Short mmCIF file of C-alpha atoms in Angstrom, two decimals:
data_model
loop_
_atom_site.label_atom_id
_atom_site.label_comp_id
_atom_site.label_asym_id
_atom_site.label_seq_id
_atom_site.Cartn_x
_atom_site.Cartn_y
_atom_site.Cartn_z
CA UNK Y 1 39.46 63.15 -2.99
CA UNK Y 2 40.47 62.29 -6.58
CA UNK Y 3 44.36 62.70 -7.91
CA UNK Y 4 45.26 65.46 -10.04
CA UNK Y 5 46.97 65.26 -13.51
CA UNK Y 6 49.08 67.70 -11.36
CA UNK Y 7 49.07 65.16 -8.44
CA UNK Y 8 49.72 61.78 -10.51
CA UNK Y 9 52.51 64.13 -13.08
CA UNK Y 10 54.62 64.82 -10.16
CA UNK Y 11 54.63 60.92 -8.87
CA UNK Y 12 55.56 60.09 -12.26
CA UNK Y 13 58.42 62.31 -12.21
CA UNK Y 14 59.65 60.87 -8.68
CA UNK Y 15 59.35 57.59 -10.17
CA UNK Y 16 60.82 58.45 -13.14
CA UNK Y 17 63.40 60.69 -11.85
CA UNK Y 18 62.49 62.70 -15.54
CA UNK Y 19 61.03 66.03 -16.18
CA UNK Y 20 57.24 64.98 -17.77
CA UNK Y 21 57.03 68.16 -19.28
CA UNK Y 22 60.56 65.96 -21.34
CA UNK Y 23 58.89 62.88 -21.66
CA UNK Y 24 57.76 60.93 -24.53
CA UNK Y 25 55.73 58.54 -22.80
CA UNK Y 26 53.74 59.02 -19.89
CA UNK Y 27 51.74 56.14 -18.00
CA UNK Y 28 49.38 57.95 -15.65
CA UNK Y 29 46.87 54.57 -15.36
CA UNK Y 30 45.13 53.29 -12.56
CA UNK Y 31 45.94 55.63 -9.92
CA UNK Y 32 44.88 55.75 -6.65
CA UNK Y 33 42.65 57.65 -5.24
CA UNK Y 34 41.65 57.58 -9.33
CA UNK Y 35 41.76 60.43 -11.92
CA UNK Y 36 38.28 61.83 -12.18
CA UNK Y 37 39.45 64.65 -14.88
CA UNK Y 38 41.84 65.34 -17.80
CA UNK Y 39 42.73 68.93 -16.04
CA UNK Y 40 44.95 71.53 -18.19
CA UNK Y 41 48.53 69.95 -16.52
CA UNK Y 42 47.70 67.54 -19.07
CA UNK Y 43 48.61 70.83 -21.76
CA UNK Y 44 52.10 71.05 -20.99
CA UNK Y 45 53.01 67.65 -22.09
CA UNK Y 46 54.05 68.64 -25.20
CA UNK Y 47 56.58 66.08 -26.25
CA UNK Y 48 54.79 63.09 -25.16
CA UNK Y 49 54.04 60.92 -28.26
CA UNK Y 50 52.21 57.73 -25.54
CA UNK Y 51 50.01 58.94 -22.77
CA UNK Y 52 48.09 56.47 -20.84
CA UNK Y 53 45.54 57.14 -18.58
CA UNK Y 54 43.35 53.78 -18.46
CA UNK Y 55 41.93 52.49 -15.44
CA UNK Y 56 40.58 55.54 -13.85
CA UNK Y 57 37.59 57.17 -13.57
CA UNK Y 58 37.69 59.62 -16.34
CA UNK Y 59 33.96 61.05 -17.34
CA UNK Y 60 35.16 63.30 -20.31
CA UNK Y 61 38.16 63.76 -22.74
CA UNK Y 62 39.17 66.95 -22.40
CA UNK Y 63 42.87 69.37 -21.88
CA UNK Y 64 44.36 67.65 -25.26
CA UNK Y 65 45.27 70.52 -27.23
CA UNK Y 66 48.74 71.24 -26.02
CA UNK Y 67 50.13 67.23 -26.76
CA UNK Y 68 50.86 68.31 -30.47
CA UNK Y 69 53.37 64.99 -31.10
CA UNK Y 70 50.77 62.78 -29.28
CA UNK Y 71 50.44 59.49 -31.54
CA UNK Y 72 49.28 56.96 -28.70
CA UNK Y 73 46.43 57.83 -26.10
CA UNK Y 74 44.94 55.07 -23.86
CA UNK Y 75 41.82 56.10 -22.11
CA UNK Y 76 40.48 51.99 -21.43
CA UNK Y 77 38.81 51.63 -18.16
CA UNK Y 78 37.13 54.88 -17.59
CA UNK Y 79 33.67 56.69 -17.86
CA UNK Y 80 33.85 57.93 -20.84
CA UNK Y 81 30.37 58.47 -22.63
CA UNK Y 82 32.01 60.96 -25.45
CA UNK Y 83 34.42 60.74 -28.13
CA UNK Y 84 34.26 65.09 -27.70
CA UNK Y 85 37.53 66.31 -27.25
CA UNK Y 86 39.74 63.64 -28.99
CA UNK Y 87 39.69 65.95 -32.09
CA UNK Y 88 42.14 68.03 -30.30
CA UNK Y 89 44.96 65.46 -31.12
CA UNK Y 90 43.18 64.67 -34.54
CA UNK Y 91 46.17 65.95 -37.10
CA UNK Y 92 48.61 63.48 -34.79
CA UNK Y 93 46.95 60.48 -33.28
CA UNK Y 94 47.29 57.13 -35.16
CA UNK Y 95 46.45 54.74 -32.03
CA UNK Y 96 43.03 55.38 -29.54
CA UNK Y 97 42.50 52.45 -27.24
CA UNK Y 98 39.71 53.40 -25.61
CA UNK Y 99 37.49 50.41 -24.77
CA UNK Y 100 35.72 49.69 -22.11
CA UNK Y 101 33.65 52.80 -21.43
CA UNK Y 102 30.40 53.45 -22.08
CA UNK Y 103 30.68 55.06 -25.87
CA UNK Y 104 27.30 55.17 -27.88
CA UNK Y 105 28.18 57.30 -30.54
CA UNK Y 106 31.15 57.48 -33.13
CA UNK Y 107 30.71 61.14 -33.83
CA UNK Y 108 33.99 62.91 -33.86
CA UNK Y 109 36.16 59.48 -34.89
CA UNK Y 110 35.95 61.07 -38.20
CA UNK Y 111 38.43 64.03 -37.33
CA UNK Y 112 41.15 61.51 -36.05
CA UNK Y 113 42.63 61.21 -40.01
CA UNK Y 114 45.65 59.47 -39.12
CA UNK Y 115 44.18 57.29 -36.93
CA UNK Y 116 45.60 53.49 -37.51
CA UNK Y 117 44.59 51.49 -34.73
CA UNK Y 118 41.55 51.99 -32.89
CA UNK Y 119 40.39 49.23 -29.65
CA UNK Y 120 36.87 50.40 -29.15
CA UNK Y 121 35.83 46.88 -27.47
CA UNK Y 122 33.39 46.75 -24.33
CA UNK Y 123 31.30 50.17 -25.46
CA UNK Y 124 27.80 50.72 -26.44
CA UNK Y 125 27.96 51.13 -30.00
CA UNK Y 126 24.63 49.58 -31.28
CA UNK Y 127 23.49 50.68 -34.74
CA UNK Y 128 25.57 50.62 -38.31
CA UNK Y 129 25.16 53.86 -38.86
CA UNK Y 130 27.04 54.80 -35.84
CA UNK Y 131 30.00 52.39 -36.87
CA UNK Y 132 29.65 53.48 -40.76
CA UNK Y 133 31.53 56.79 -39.87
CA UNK Y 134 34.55 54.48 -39.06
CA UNK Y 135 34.61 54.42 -43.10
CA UNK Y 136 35.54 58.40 -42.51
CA UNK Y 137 38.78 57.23 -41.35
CA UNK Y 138 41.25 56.73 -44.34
CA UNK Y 139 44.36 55.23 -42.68
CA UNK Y 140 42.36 52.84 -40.52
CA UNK Y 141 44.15 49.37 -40.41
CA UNK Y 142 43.06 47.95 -37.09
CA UNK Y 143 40.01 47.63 -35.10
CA UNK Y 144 39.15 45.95 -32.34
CA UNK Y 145 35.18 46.22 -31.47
CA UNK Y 146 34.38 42.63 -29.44
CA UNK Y 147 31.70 43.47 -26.66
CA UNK Y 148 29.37 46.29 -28.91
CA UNK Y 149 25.60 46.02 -28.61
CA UNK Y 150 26.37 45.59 -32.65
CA UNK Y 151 29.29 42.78 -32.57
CA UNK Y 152 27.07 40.74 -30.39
CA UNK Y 153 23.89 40.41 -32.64
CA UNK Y 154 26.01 40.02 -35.46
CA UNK Y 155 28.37 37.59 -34.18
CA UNK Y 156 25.66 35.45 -32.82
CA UNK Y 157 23.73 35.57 -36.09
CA UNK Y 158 27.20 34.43 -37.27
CA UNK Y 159 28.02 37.26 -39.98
CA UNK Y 160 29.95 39.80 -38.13
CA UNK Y 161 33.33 39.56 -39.88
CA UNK Y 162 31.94 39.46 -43.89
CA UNK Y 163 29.92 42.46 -42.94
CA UNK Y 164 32.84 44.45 -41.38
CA UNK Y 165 35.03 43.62 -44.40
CA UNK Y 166 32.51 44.54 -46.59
CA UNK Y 167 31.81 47.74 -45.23
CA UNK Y 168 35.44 48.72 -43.73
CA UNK Y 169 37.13 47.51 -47.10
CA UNK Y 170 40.76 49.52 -46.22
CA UNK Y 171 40.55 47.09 -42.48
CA UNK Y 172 43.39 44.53 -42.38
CA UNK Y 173 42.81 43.58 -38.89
CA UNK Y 174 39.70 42.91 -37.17
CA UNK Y 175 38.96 42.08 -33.71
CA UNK Y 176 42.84 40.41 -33.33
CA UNK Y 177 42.69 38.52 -36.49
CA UNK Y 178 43.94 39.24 -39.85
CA UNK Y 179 40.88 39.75 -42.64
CA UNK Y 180 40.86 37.67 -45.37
CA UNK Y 181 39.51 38.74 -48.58
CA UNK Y 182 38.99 37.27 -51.56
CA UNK Y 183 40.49 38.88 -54.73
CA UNK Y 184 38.57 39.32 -57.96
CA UNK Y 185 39.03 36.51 -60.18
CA UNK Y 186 39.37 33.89 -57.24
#
């Protein structure tokens, strides 16, 4: 039998000793038996601005409407195929770390327009034209995408980080480093 959001809110709060429904973050990862879906408890935490729920077994993002300050949201370790859903939280989020799931297609990243920081390692990404909507994103700063179908051709053919840069030309970080670019006239 799977836990609850219901189930794993109400150990927080005995851990806690806080009212979740209060809190600003929330660390609901790796529980055990594991989370299997984002039910609608997860609607009434309205003042959490850091939810974690990495390291279960998550299939879908779903229930996300109601965390209206939420600017943090770990989903890592799950079963996540989808980015559906995450545009619930699109006018707040500025950090999704979301890798290592099995995530195909970008479609949706687009309504996330605060987004930041994205960690998208360890999915399934394969082709540019899924990873050119990343461009959509006008406050993105930070990506980390080791462990793609598409990072691993193009970091074996050696040419991974000039092509990012060239195409994600706002990107200041990529893949933990800091991208250098070189500025007209040099």
């Amino acid at each position: 039998m799977p836990t609850t959001i219901r189930e794993a809110l109400t150990k927080w709060e005995e851990k806690n000793g806080q009212k979740a429904t209060e809190a600003i973050r929330i660390d609901l990862f790796g529980q055990i038996p594991p989370i299997e879906k984002m039910d609608a408890a997860l609607s009434t935490l309205t003042k959490c601005e850091r939810l974690s729920l990495s390291t279960n077994s998550i299939e879908k993002i779903t229930n996300l409407h109601g965390l209206r300050n939420l600017k943090i949201l770990s989903l890592g370790r799950n079963n996540i195929k989808s980015l559906a859903g995450v545009e619930a939280v699109g006018d707040t989020l500025e950090q999704l770390w979301i890798s290592y799931n099995n995530i195909e297609k970008m479609k949706g990243i687009n309504l996330l327009k605060k987004l930041k920081i994205l960690y998208f390692s360890f999915n399934m990404v394969k082709e540019w034209v899924e990873f050119m909507k990343l461009n959509e994103l006008p406050l993105l700063e930070e990506l980390v995408f080791v462990g793609n179908p598409l990072y691993e051709k193009h970091n074996a053919d050696g040419d991974w980080v000039n092509l990012v840069s060239a195409k994600l030309k706002i990107l200041k970080r990529l893949d933990g480093y800091p991208i250098i670019r070189e500025t007209e006239g040099e």
